[in-house]
CSV table of C-alpha atoms in Angstrom, one decimal:
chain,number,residue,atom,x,y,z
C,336,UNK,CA,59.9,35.3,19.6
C,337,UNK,CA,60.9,32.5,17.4
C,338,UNK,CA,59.6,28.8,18.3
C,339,UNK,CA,61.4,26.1,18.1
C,340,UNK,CA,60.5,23.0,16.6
C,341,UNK,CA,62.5,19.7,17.5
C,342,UNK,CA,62.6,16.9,14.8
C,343,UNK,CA,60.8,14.8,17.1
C,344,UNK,CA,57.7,17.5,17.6
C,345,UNK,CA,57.6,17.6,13.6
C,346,UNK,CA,57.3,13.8,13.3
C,347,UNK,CA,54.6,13.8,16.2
C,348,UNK,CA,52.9,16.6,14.1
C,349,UNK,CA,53.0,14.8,11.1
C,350,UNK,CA,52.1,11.5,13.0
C,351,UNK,CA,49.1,13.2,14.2
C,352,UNK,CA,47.9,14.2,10.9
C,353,UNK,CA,48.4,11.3,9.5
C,354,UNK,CA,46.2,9.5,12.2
C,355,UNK,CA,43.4,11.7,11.9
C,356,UNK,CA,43.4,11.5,8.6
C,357,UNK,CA,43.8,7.4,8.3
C,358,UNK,CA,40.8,7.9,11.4
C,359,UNK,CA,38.0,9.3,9.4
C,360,UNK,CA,35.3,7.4,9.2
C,361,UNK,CA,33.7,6.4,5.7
C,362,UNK,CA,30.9,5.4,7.2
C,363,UNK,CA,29.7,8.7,8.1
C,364,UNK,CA,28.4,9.6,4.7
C,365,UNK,CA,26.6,6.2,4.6
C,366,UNK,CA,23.5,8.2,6.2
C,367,UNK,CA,24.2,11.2,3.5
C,368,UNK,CA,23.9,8.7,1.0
C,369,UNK,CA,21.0,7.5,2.1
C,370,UNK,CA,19.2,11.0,2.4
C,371,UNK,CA,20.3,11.9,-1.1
C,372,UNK,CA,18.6,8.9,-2.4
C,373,UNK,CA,15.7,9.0,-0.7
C,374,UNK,CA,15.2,13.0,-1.9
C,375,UNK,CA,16.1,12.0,-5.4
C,376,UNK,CA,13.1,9.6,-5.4
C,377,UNK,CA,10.9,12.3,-3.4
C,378,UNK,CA,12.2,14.4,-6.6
C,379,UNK,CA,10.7,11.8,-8.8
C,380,UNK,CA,7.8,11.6,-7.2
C,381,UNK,CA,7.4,15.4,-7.7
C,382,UNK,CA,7.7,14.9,-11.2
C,383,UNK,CA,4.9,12.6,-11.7
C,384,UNK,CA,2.3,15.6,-10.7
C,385,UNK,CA,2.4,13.8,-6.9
C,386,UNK,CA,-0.1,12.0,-8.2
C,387,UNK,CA,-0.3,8.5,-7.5
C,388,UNK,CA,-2.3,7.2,-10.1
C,389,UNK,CA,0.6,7.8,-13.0
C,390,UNK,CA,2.5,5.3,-10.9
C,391,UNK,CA,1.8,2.2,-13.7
C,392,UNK,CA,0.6,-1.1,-12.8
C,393,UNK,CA,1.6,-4.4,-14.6
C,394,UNK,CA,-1.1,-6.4,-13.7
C,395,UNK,CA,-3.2,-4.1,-15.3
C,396,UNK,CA,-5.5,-6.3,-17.8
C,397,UNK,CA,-4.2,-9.5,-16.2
C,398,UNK,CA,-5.7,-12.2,-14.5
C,399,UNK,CA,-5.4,-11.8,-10.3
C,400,UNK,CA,-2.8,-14.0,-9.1
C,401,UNK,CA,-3.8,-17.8,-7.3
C,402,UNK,CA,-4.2,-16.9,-3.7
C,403,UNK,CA,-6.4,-18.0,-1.2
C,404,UNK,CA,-7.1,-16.8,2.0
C,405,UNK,CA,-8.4,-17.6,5.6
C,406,UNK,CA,-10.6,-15.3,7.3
C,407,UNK,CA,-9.6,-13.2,10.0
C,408,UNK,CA,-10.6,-15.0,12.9
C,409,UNK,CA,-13.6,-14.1,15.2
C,410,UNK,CA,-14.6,-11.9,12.6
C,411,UNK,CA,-18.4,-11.8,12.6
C,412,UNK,CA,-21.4,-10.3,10.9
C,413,UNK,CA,-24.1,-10.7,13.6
C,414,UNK,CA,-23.8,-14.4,14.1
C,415,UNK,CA,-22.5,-15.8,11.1
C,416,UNK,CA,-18.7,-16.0,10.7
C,417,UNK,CA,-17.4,-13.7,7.9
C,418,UNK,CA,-15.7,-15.9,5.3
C,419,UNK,CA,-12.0,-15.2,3.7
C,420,UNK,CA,-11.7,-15.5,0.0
C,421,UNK,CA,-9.5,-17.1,-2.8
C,422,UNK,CA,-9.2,-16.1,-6.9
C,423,UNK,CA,-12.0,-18.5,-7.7
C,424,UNK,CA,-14.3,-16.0,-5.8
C,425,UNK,CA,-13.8,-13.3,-8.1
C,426,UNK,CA,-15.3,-15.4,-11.0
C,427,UNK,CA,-18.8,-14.9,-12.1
C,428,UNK,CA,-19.3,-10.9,-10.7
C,429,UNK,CA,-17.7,-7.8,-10.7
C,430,UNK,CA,-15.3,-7.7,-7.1
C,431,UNK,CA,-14.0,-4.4,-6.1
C,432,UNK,CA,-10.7,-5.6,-4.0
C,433,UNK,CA,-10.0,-3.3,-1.1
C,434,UNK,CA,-6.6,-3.7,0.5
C,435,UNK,CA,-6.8,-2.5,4.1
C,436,UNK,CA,-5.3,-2.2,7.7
C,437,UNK,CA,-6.4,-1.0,11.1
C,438,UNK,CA,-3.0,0.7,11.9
C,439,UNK,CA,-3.7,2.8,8.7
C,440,UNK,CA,-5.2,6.2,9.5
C,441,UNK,CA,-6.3,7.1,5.6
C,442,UNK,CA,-7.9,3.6,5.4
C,443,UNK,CA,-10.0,4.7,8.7
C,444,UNK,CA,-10.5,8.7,6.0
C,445,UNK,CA,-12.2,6.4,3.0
C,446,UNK,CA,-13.9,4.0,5.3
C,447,UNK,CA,-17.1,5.6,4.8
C,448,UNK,CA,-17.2,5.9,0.8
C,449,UNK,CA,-16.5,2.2,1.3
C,450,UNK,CA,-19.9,1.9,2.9
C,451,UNK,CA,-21.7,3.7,-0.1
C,452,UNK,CA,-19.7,1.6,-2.3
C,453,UNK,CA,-21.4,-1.7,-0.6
C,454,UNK,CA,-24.5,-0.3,-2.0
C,455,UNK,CA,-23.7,-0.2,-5.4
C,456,UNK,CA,-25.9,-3.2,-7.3
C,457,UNK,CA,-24.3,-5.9,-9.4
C,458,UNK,CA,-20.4,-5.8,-7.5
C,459,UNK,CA,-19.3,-7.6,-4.8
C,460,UNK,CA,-16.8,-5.8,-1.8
C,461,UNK,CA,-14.0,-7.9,-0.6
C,462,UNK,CA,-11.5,-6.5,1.5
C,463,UNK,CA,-7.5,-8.0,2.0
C,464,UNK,CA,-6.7,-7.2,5.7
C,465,UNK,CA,-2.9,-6.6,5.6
C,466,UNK,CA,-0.3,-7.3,7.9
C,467,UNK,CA,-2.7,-7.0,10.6
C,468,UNK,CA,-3.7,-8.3,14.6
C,469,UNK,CA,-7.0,-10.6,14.3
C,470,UNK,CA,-8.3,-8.8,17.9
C,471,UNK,CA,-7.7,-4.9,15.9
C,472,UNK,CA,-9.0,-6.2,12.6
C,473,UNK,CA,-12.5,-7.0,14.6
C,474,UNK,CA,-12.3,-3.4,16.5
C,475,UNK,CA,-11.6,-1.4,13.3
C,476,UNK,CA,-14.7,-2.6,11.3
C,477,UNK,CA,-16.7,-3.4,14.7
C,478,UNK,CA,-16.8,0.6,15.7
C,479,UNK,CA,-16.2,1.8,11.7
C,480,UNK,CA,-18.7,-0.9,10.2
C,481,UNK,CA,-18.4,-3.6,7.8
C,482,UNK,CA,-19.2,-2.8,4.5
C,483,UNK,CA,-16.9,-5.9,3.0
C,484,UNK,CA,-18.9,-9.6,1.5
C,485,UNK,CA,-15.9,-11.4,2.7
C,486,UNK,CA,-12.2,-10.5,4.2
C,487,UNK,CA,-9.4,-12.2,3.3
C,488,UNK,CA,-6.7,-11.9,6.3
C,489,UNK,CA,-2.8,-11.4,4.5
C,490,UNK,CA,-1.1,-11.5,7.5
C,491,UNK,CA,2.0,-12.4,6.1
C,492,UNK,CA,1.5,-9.7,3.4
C,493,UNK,CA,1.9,-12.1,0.8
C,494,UNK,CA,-1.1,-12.1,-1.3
C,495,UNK,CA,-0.4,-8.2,-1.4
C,496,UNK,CA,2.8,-8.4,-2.7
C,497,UNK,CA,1.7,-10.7,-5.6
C,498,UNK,CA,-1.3,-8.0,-6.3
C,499,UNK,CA,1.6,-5.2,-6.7
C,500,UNK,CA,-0.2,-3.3,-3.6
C,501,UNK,CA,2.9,-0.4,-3.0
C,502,UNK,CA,1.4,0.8,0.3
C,503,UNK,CA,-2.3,0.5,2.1
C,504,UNK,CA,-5.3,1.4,1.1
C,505,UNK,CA,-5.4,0.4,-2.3
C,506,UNK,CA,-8.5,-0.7,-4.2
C,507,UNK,CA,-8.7,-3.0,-7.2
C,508,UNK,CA,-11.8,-3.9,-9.8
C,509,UNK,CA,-12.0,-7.1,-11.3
C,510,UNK,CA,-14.5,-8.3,-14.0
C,511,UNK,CA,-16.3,-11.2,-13.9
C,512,UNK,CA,-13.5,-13.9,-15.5
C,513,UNK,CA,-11.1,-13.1,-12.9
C,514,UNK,CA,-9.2,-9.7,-14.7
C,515,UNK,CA,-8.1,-6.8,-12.9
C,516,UNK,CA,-9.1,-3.9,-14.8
C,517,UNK,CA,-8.7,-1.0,-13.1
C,518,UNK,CA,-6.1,-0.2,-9.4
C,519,UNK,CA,-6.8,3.0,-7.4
C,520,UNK,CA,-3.4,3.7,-5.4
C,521,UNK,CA,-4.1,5.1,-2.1
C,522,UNK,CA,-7.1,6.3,-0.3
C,523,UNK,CA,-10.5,7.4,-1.8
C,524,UNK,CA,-12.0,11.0,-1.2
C,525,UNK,CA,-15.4,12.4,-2.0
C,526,UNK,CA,-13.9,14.1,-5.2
C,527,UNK,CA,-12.3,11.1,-6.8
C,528,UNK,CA,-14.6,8.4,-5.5
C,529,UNK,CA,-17.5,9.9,-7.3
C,530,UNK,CA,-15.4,11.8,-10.4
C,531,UNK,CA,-12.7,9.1,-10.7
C,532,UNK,CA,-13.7,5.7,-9.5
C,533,UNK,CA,-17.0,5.5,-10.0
C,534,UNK,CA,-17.3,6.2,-13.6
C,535,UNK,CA,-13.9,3.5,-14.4
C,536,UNK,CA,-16.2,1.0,-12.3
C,537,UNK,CA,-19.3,1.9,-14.5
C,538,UNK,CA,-16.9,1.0,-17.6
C,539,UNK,CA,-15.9,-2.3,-16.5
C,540,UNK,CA,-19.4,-3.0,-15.2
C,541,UNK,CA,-21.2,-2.3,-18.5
C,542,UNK,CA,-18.2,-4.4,-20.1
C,543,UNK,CA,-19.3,-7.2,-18.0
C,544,UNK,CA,-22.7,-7.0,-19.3
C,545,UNK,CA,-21.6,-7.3,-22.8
């Protein structure tokens, strides 16, 4: 049978399209967006082997940034009070600069290599506690161990931010006038610890002897 249409149906047709169409909302592909730029820079990442040592550093043969700071408080090492640290600490030794956090589950995977690192002769460990609760700062290296000279507490997350730290752990060497020399981007395994870190730390520690 044949339907008919009044002129008034039509416009509410057309009325009705137009609505839905004026009613879509842009800011549904705001999320899209978002997704597409966060795989383009997974992509990117992809294409740097996924390793995150090609990621460049531009403090890289430059003097550490000023910073000074406090100790975390109630941290101990039997019954002496461990002390924080500023950029005039650095001068005179070779500081390996580990940038650390309890909440962080790889820094808890390296935390033994650290301990073997404290045992290495002629370097001084220093660790930045980042972004981190005083009371889970203590627990972390009371039940792990403390294998740092001194910890600087960056609650703020300043002082890592002016050290170029992209994400915790990362670990830093600086000579003896006050020069970051070498920056290992995320946590330390047996493999590289001993085949990649070690022998740049060597470098910079027979440099320092020259």
């Amino acid at each position: 049978l044949p339907i008919f249409m009044t002129s008034h149906d039509t416009g509410a047709g057309r009325h009705g399209q137009q609505t839905a169409k004026r009613g879509f909302p842009v800011l549904v592909l705001l999320p899209l967006v978002v997704f597409a730029a966060l795989a383009a820079l997974f992509l990117f990442q992809l294409t740097l082997g996924g390793d995150p040592q090609k990621i460049p550093s531009a403090l890289i043969n430059k003097p550490a940034p000023e910073f000074d700071l406090p100790p975390v408080e109630g941290l101990t090492d039997g019954d002496t009070a461990v002390a924080g640290f500023s950029r005039q600490d650095l001068i005179g030794k070779v500081s390996v600069v580990n940038v650390f956090a309890s909440w962080c589950v790889p820094c808890r995977q390296e935390h033994p290599l650290l301990e073997e690192l404290a045992k290495v002769e002629g370097i001084q460990l220093l660790g930045i506690n980042y972004k981190d609760k005083p009371e889970n700062a203590r627990r972390f290296l009371g039940s792990l161990g403390n294998p740092y000279q001194r910890v600087g507490a960056d609650t703020a997350g300043r002082t890592a931010i002016e050290w170029g730290v992209y994400g915790v752990p990362e670990t830093f060497v600086v000579d003896g006038e006050g020069t970051i020399r070498y920056k290992f981007i995320g946590p330390l395994s047996p493999e590289t610890y001993y085949d990649v870190f070690l022998p740049e730390l060597q470098k910079i520690m027979d440099g320092n002897k020259s």
